[in-house]
PDB file of C-alpha atoms in Angstrom:
ATOM      1  CA  UNK A   1      26.686 159.991 120.470  1.00 69.00           C
ATOM      2  CA  UNK A   2      25.436 156.881 121.628  1.00 81.00           C
ATOM      3  CA  UNK A   3      21.835 156.659 119.623  1.00 93.00           C
ATOM      4  CA  UNK A   4      21.075 153.229 120.950  1.00 95.00           C
ATOM      5  CA  UNK A   5      21.620 152.427 124.744  1.00 95.00           C
ATOM      6  CA  UNK A   6      21.298 149.327 126.818  1.00 95.00           C
ATOM      7  CA  UNK A   7      21.680 150.793 130.536  1.00 91.00           C
ATOM      8  CA  UNK A   8      22.259 147.457 132.458  1.00 94.00           C
ATOM      9  CA  UNK A   9      25.519 146.033 131.544  1.00 93.00           C
ATOM     10  CA  UNK A  10      24.365 142.645 133.169  1.00 96.00           C
ATOM     11  CA  UNK A  11      21.286 140.717 134.387  1.00 97.00           C
ATOM     12  CA  UNK A  12      20.863 137.554 136.272  1.00 97.00           C
ATOM     13  CA  UNK A  13      17.814 135.744 136.570  1.00 97.00           C
ATOM     14  CA  UNK A  14      16.716 132.194 138.195  1.00 97.00           C
ATOM     15  CA  UNK A  15      15.968 129.539 135.578  1.00 97.00           C
ATOM     16  CA  UNK A  16      12.099 129.407 134.754  1.00 97.00           C
ATOM     17  CA  UNK A  17      11.515 133.200 135.602  1.00 97.00           C
ATOM     18  CA  UNK A  18      11.242 135.971 133.120  1.00 98.00           C
ATOM     19  CA  UNK A  19      14.130 137.979 131.772  1.00 98.00           C
ATOM     20  CA  UNK A  20      13.664 141.679 130.750  1.00 98.00           C
ATOM     21  CA  UNK A  21      16.264 143.588 128.942  1.00 98.00           C
ATOM     22  CA  UNK A  22      15.858 146.938 128.167  1.00 97.00           C
ATOM     23  CA  UNK A  23      17.119 149.513 125.216  1.00 97.00           C
ATOM     24  CA  UNK A  24      16.467 153.046 124.911  1.00 97.00           C
ATOM     25  CA  UNK A  25      17.007 154.979 121.462  1.00 97.00           C
ATOM     26  CA  UNK A  26      17.531 158.587 120.595  1.00 96.00           C
ATOM     27  CA  UNK A  27      16.788 158.761 116.977  1.00 92.00           C
ATOM     28  CA  UNK A  28      13.115 159.224 115.909  1.00 92.00           C
ATOM     29  CA  UNK A  29      14.136 158.022 112.473  1.00 91.00           C
ATOM     30  CA  UNK A  30      14.738 154.406 113.215  1.00 93.00           C
ATOM     31  CA  UNK A  31      11.955 152.291 112.200  1.00 91.00           C
ATOM     32  CA  UNK A  32      12.875 148.767 112.617  1.00 93.00           C
ATOM     33  CA  UNK A  33      14.542 147.109 115.794  1.00 95.00           C
ATOM     34  CA  UNK A  34      16.336 143.812 116.080  1.00 95.00           C
ATOM     35  CA  UNK A  35      17.516 141.823 119.040  1.00 97.00           C
ATOM     36  CA  UNK A  36      20.613 139.668 118.785  1.00 97.00           C
ATOM     37  CA  UNK A  37      22.275 137.063 121.069  1.00 97.00           C
ATOM     38  CA  UNK A  38      25.802 136.341 121.002  1.00 95.00           C
ATOM     39  CA  UNK A  39      28.045 133.803 122.663  1.00 94.00           C
ATOM     40  CA  UNK A  40      31.687 134.347 123.175  1.00 90.00           C
ATOM     41  CA  UNK A  41      33.990 133.780 120.315  1.00 87.00           C
ATOM     42  CA  UNK A  42      30.908 133.656 117.956  1.00 92.00           C
ATOM     43  CA  UNK A  43      28.888 136.011 115.626  1.00 95.00           C
ATOM     44  CA  UNK A  44      25.609 137.575 116.809  1.00 95.00           C
ATOM     45  CA  UNK A  45      22.287 135.589 115.777  1.00 95.00           C
ATOM     46  CA  UNK A  46      19.420 136.996 115.235  1.00 94.00           C
ATOM     47  CA  UNK A  47      16.544 136.618 117.577  1.00 96.00           C
ATOM     48  CA  UNK A  48      13.388 138.860 116.945  1.00 96.00           C
ATOM     49  CA  UNK A  49      12.526 142.171 115.248  1.00 94.00           C
ATOM     50  CA  UNK A  50       9.731 144.389 115.503  1.00 95.00           C
ATOM     51  CA  UNK A  51       8.712 147.395 112.798  1.00 93.00           C
ATOM     52  CA  UNK A  52       7.840 150.815 114.481  1.00 93.00           C
ATOM     53  CA  UNK A  53       4.462 150.132 113.259  1.00 94.00           C
ATOM     54  CA  UNK A  54       3.913 147.542 115.781  1.00 95.00           C
ATOM     55  CA  UNK A  55       4.007 147.551 119.591  1.00 96.00           C
ATOM     56  CA  UNK A  56       4.827 143.989 120.127  1.00 97.00           C
ATOM     57  CA  UNK A  57       6.009 140.933 118.577  1.00 97.00           C
ATOM     58  CA  UNK A  58       6.199 137.413 119.845  1.00 97.00           C
ATOM     59  CA  UNK A  59       8.174 134.505 118.785  1.00 96.00           C
ATOM     60  CA  UNK A  60       7.756 131.504 121.274  1.00 97.00           C
ATOM     61  CA  UNK A  61       9.618 132.290 124.796  1.00 97.00           C
ATOM     62  CA  UNK A  62      10.761 135.623 122.951  1.00 98.00           C
ATOM     63  CA  UNK A  63       8.383 138.779 123.086  1.00 98.00           C
ATOM     64  CA  UNK A  64       9.655 142.356 122.158  1.00 98.00           C
ATOM     65  CA  UNK A  65       7.886 145.446 123.134  1.00 98.00           C
ATOM     66  CA  UNK A  66       8.130 148.880 121.704  1.00 97.00           C
ATOM     67  CA  UNK A  67       6.953 152.192 123.073  1.00 97.00           C
ATOM     68  CA  UNK A  68       7.717 155.004 120.355  1.00 95.00           C
ATOM     69  CA  UNK A  69       6.720 157.521 122.526  1.00 95.00           C
ATOM     70  CA  UNK A  70       9.309 156.851 125.278  1.00 96.00           C
ATOM     71  CA  UNK A  71      11.810 155.616 122.607  1.00 96.00           C
ATOM     72  CA  UNK A  72      12.105 152.279 124.451  1.00 97.00           C
ATOM     73  CA  UNK A  73      11.996 148.787 123.787  1.00 97.00           C
ATOM     74  CA  UNK A  74      12.441 145.525 125.844  1.00 98.00           C
ATOM     75  CA  UNK A  75      13.077 141.691 125.452  1.00 98.00           C
ATOM     76  CA  UNK A  76      11.121 139.539 127.503  1.00 98.00           C
ATOM     77  CA  UNK A  77      12.404 136.125 127.865  1.00 98.00           C
ATOM     78  CA  UNK A  78       9.820 133.408 129.432  1.00 97.00           C
ATOM     79  CA  UNK A  79      10.712 130.930 131.053  1.00 97.00           C
ATOM     80  CA  UNK A  80      14.369 131.913 131.048  1.00 98.00           C
ATOM     81  CA  UNK A  81      16.736 128.800 130.613  1.00 97.00           C
ATOM     82  CA  UNK A  82      20.436 128.283 131.459  1.00 96.00           C
ATOM     83  CA  UNK A  83      21.054 128.084 127.514  1.00 95.00           C
ATOM     84  CA  UNK A  84      19.815 131.668 127.386  1.00 97.00           C
ATOM     85  CA  UNK A  85      23.058 132.738 129.327  1.00 97.00           C
ATOM     86  CA  UNK A  86      24.813 135.124 126.427  1.00 97.00           C
ATOM     87  CA  UNK A  87      25.151 138.814 125.580  1.00 96.00           C
ATOM     88  CA  UNK A  88      22.282 140.534 124.260  1.00 97.00           C
ATOM     89  CA  UNK A  89      22.327 143.301 121.698  1.00 96.00           C
ATOM     90  CA  UNK A  90      19.518 145.690 120.434  1.00 96.00           C
ATOM     91  CA  UNK A  91      19.964 147.185 117.278  1.00 95.00           C
ATOM     92  CA  UNK A  92      18.145 149.646 115.626  1.00 94.00           C
ATOM     93  CA  UNK A  93      17.884 150.804 111.614  1.00 91.00           C
ATOM     94  CA  UNK A  94      16.500 153.648 109.690  1.00 87.00           C
ATOM     95  CA  UNK A  95      16.048 151.676 106.463  1.00 77.00           C
ATOM     96  CA  UNK A  96      19.785 152.649 105.437  1.00 80.00           C
ATOM     97  CA  UNK A  97      21.129 149.309 105.655  1.00 82.00           C
ATOM     98  CA  UNK A  98      23.300 149.968 108.609  1.00 89.00           C
ATOM     99  CA  UNK A  99      22.486 148.969 112.354  1.00 93.00           C
ATOM    100  CA  UNK A 100      23.064 150.743 114.872  1.00 94.00           C
ATOM    101  CA  UNK A 101      23.788 148.530 117.999  1.00 95.00           C
ATOM    102  CA  UNK A 102      23.809 149.061 121.751  1.00 95.00           C
ATOM    103  CA  UNK A 103      26.645 148.175 124.410  1.00 94.00           C
ATOM    104  CA  UNK A 104      24.853 144.752 125.141  1.00 95.00           C
ATOM    105  CA  UNK A 105      23.662 143.296 128.479  1.00 96.00           C
ATOM    106  CA  UNK A 106      25.035 140.272 129.848  1.00 96.00           C
ATOM    107  CA  UNK A 107      22.274 137.726 130.767  1.00 98.00           C
ATOM    108  CA  UNK A 108      23.016 134.853 133.579  1.00 98.00           C
ATOM    109  CA  UNK A 109      20.367 132.633 134.174  1.00 97.00           C
ATOM    110  CA  UNK A 110      20.895 130.448 136.989  1.00 96.00           C
ATOM    111  CA  UNK A 111      19.841 126.854 137.397  1.00 93.00           C
TER     112      UNK A 111
ATOM    113  CA  UNK B   1      22.624 126.190 103.111  1.00 54.00           C
ATOM    114  CA  UNK B   2      26.149 127.755 104.351  1.00 73.00           C
ATOM    115  CA  UNK B   3      25.875 130.593 106.829  1.00 92.00           C
ATOM    116  CA  UNK B   4      28.387 133.688 106.347  1.00 95.00           C
ATOM    117  CA  UNK B   5      31.601 132.440 106.113  1.00 96.00           C
ATOM    118  CA  UNK B   6      34.697 134.657 107.470  1.00 97.00           C
ATOM    119  CA  UNK B   7      38.435 133.852 107.469  1.00 96.00           C
ATOM    120  CA  UNK B   8      40.887 133.809 108.707  1.00 97.00           C
ATOM    121  CA  UNK B   9      39.214 133.241 112.378  1.00 96.00           C
ATOM    122  CA  UNK B  10      42.264 134.844 114.036  1.00 97.00           C
ATOM    123  CA  UNK B  11      45.008 136.967 112.619  1.00 97.00           C
ATOM    124  CA  UNK B  12      47.981 138.260 114.286  1.00 98.00           C
ATOM    125  CA  UNK B  13      49.933 141.102 112.858  1.00 97.00           C
ATOM    126  CA  UNK B  14      52.499 143.225 113.656  1.00 97.00           C
ATOM    127  CA  UNK B  15      52.367 147.291 113.728  1.00 97.00           C
ATOM    128  CA  UNK B  16      53.072 148.197 110.302  1.00 97.00           C
ATOM    129  CA  UNK B  17      51.984 145.088 108.483  1.00 98.00           C
ATOM    130  CA  UNK B  18      48.811 144.604 106.459  1.00 98.00           C
ATOM    131  CA  UNK B  19      45.559 142.795 107.520  1.00 98.00           C
ATOM    132  CA  UNK B  20      43.370 141.243 105.226  1.00 98.00           C
ATOM    133  CA  UNK B  21      39.868 139.708 106.128  1.00 98.00           C
ATOM    134  CA  UNK B  22      37.403 137.787 103.961  1.00 98.00           C
ATOM    135  CA  UNK B  23      33.855 137.252 103.935  1.00 97.00           C
ATOM    136  CA  UNK B  24      31.615 134.962 102.002  1.00 96.00           C
ATOM    137  CA  UNK B  25      27.836 135.963 102.262  1.00 94.00           C
ATOM    138  CA  UNK B  26      25.148 133.598 102.547  1.00 92.00           C
ATOM    139  CA  UNK B  27      23.937 131.954  99.155  1.00 89.00           C
ATOM    140  CA  UNK B  28      21.638 134.369  97.453  1.00 85.00           C
ATOM    141  CA  UNK B  29      22.825 137.615  99.500  1.00 89.00           C
ATOM    142  CA  UNK B  30      23.949 140.381  97.603  1.00 88.00           C
ATOM    143  CA  UNK B  31      24.640 143.003 100.406  1.00 92.00           C
ATOM    144  CA  UNK B  32      27.254 142.756 102.773  1.00 95.00           C
ATOM    145  CA  UNK B  33      28.123 144.863 105.985  1.00 96.00           C
ATOM    146  CA  UNK B  34      31.483 144.917 108.118  1.00 97.00           C
ATOM    147  CA  UNK B  35      31.272 145.763 111.714  1.00 97.00           C
ATOM    148  CA  UNK B  36      33.838 146.090 114.366  1.00 97.00           C
ATOM    149  CA  UNK B  37      33.523 145.449 117.982  1.00 95.00           C
ATOM    150  CA  UNK B  38      36.219 146.735 120.463  1.00 90.00           C
ATOM    151  CA  UNK B  39      36.630 145.086 124.058  1.00 82.00           C
ATOM    152  CA  UNK B  40      33.755 145.834 126.246  1.00 79.00           C
ATOM    153  CA  UNK B  41      31.920 147.417 123.716  1.00 83.00           C
ATOM    154  CA  UNK B  42      28.714 146.992 120.750  1.00 87.00           C
ATOM    155  CA  UNK B  43      29.290 146.481 117.343  1.00 94.00           C
ATOM    156  CA  UNK B  44      30.028 149.330 115.298  1.00 95.00           C
ATOM    157  CA  UNK B  45      29.071 149.928 111.673  1.00 95.00           C
ATOM    158  CA  UNK B  46      32.083 150.263 109.355  1.00 96.00           C
ATOM    159  CA  UNK B  47      30.872 149.909 105.653  1.00 96.00           C
ATOM    160  CA  UNK B  48      27.946 148.478 103.581  1.00 94.00           C
ATOM    161  CA  UNK B  49      28.596 147.324  99.984  1.00 94.00           C
ATOM    162  CA  UNK B  50      26.765 145.414  97.172  1.00 92.00           C
ATOM    163  CA  UNK B  51      28.347 143.758  94.282  1.00 87.00           C
ATOM    164  CA  UNK B  52      30.964 146.325  92.947  1.00 87.00           C
ATOM    165  CA  UNK B  53      29.680 148.841  94.862  1.00 92.00           C
ATOM    166  CA  UNK B  54      30.302 150.855  98.173  1.00 94.00           C
ATOM    167  CA  UNK B  55      27.091 151.794  99.156  1.00 92.00           C
ATOM    168  CA  UNK B  56      27.806 153.530 102.866  1.00 93.00           C
ATOM    169  CA  UNK B  57      31.191 153.811 104.262  1.00 94.00           C
ATOM    170  CA  UNK B  58      30.627 156.462 106.683  1.00 93.00           C
ATOM    171  CA  UNK B  59      31.945 154.206 109.630  1.00 93.00           C
ATOM    172  CA  UNK B  60      35.396 153.913 107.862  1.00 94.00           C
ATOM    173  CA  UNK B  61      38.294 155.178 109.415  1.00 93.00           C
ATOM    174  CA  UNK B  62      39.432 157.666 106.714  1.00 89.00           C
ATOM    175  CA  UNK B  63      43.038 156.161 106.313  1.00 94.00           C
ATOM    176  CA  UNK B  64      44.632 152.672 106.421  1.00 97.00           C
ATOM    177  CA  UNK B  65      40.989 150.741 105.839  1.00 97.00           C
ATOM    178  CA  UNK B  66      39.554 150.087 102.496  1.00 97.00           C
ATOM    179  CA  UNK B  67      36.516 147.533 101.866  1.00 97.00           C
ATOM    180  CA  UNK B  68      35.705 145.869  98.405  1.00 95.00           C
ATOM    181  CA  UNK B  69      33.110 143.295  97.117  1.00 95.00           C
ATOM    182  CA  UNK B  70      33.863 142.111  93.490  1.00 92.00           C
ATOM    183  CA  UNK B  71      31.844 140.510  91.244  1.00 89.00           C
ATOM    184  CA  UNK B  72      33.361 137.301  92.010  1.00 89.00           C
ATOM    185  CA  UNK B  73      34.732 136.319  95.170  1.00 91.00           C
ATOM    186  CA  UNK B  74      34.478 137.304  98.740  1.00 95.00           C
ATOM    187  CA  UNK B  75      34.089 140.641 100.211  1.00 97.00           C
ATOM    188  CA  UNK B  76      37.591 141.956 101.216  1.00 97.00           C
ATOM    189  CA  UNK B  77      38.181 144.227 104.668  1.00 98.00           C
ATOM    190  CA  UNK B  78      41.654 145.689 103.940  1.00 98.00           C
ATOM    191  CA  UNK B  79      43.806 147.293 106.986  1.00 98.00           C
ATOM    192  CA  UNK B  80      46.870 148.826 105.746  1.00 97.00           C
ATOM    193  CA  UNK B  81      49.913 149.502 108.563  1.00 97.00           C
ATOM    194  CA  UNK B  82      48.028 148.112 111.482  1.00 97.00           C
ATOM    195  CA  UNK B  83      48.424 149.857 114.996  1.00 96.00           C
ATOM    196  CA  UNK B  84      47.471 148.691 118.300  1.00 95.00           C
ATOM    197  CA  UNK B  85      44.175 150.271 118.244  1.00 93.00           C
ATOM    198  CA  UNK B  86      43.052 148.216 115.431  1.00 96.00           C
ATOM    199  CA  UNK B  87      42.904 145.063 117.818  1.00 96.00           C
ATOM    200  CA  UNK B  88      39.489 144.110 117.770  1.00 96.00           C
ATOM    201  CA  UNK B  89      37.088 141.608 116.553  1.00 97.00           C
ATOM    202  CA  UNK B  90      35.764 142.387 113.096  1.00 98.00           C
ATOM    203  CA  UNK B  91      32.209 140.838 111.865  1.00 97.00           C
ATOM    204  CA  UNK B  92      30.710 140.468 108.757  1.00 97.00           C
ATOM    205  CA  UNK B  93      27.165 140.234 107.896  1.00 96.00           C
ATOM    206  CA  UNK B  94      24.908 139.624 104.928  1.00 94.00           C
ATOM    207  CA  UNK B  95      21.203 140.334 103.934  1.00 91.00           C
ATOM    208  CA  UNK B  96      19.000 139.398 100.492  1.00 85.00           C
ATOM    209  CA  UNK B  97      17.994 143.277 100.600  1.00 73.00           C
ATOM    210  CA  UNK B  98      18.559 146.635 102.025  1.00 61.00           C
ATOM    211  CA  UNK B  99      16.594 148.144 104.782  1.00 55.00           C
ATOM    212  CA  UNK B 100      14.904 146.914 107.961  1.00 54.00           C
ATOM    213  CA  UNK B 101      15.259 143.002 107.481  1.00 69.00           C
ATOM    214  CA  UNK B 102      17.698 141.065 109.745  1.00 86.00           C
ATOM    215  CA  UNK B 103      21.238 140.500 108.836  1.00 92.00           C
ATOM    216  CA  UNK B 104      22.961 137.552 109.189  1.00 93.00           C
ATOM    217  CA  UNK B 105      26.409 137.508 110.842  1.00 96.00           C
ATOM    218  CA  UNK B 106      29.564 135.460 110.326  1.00 97.00           C
ATOM    219  CA  UNK B 107      31.446 134.300 113.212  1.00 96.00           C
ATOM    220  CA  UNK B 108      34.202 136.887 113.269  1.00 97.00           C
ATOM    221  CA  UNK B 109      37.828 137.339 112.512  1.00 98.00           C
ATOM    222  CA  UNK B 110      39.620 138.294 115.890  1.00 96.00           C
ATOM    223  CA  UNK B 111      42.723 140.651 114.855  1.00 97.00           C
ATOM    224  CA  UNK B 112      45.377 141.118 117.237  1.00 97.00           C
ATOM    225  CA  UNK B 113      48.123 143.707 116.696  1.00 97.00           C
ATOM    226  CA  UNK B 114      51.541 143.016 118.569  1.00 95.00           C
TER     227      UNK B 114
END
């Protein structure tokens, strides 16, 4: 049972444009959501998070939106840069300590 | 302030051998988590430990896998009698407290079983 889903395996965007990565979840007990970025042969790096009591969190070029009624979150990167090319994972937590990850979306930002 | 350390980075074992993966959390972090990433998949939770205690091992296979986080020294993920299906990247993460806050990941150990 995949509780966190990233339905787009890949996304290609032109440099300077907006990248939008999507994530859906099924468990209404999740109360904290995170986005991680991962380069090949490295561990995931934390990007940004959002609590279920909020619907938006912004940090520089990165903004995460949460729609609880739709059980959907998205990560917006603007403007996109070639160095943003990586695999992006969304993850969810229900205050138990463990994170439940989606399958990942590979973002390619073209110069 | 060093990040999460994992060693070895690469480990090759033959079927039936034992694999030991080590993780040193970030300084000041007392919570350790192990995740496994199979090829073309996301990370899957395996086990959550605090010093000398296993808090949640719901993601650990029932046989051949064990984990510990002793009072002194790194956390160890041990896989006995490895099989080809154990080939994966194993990531350790640490956090200063439980629930909700971000976990900081190490670079991973890539296990290859021949």
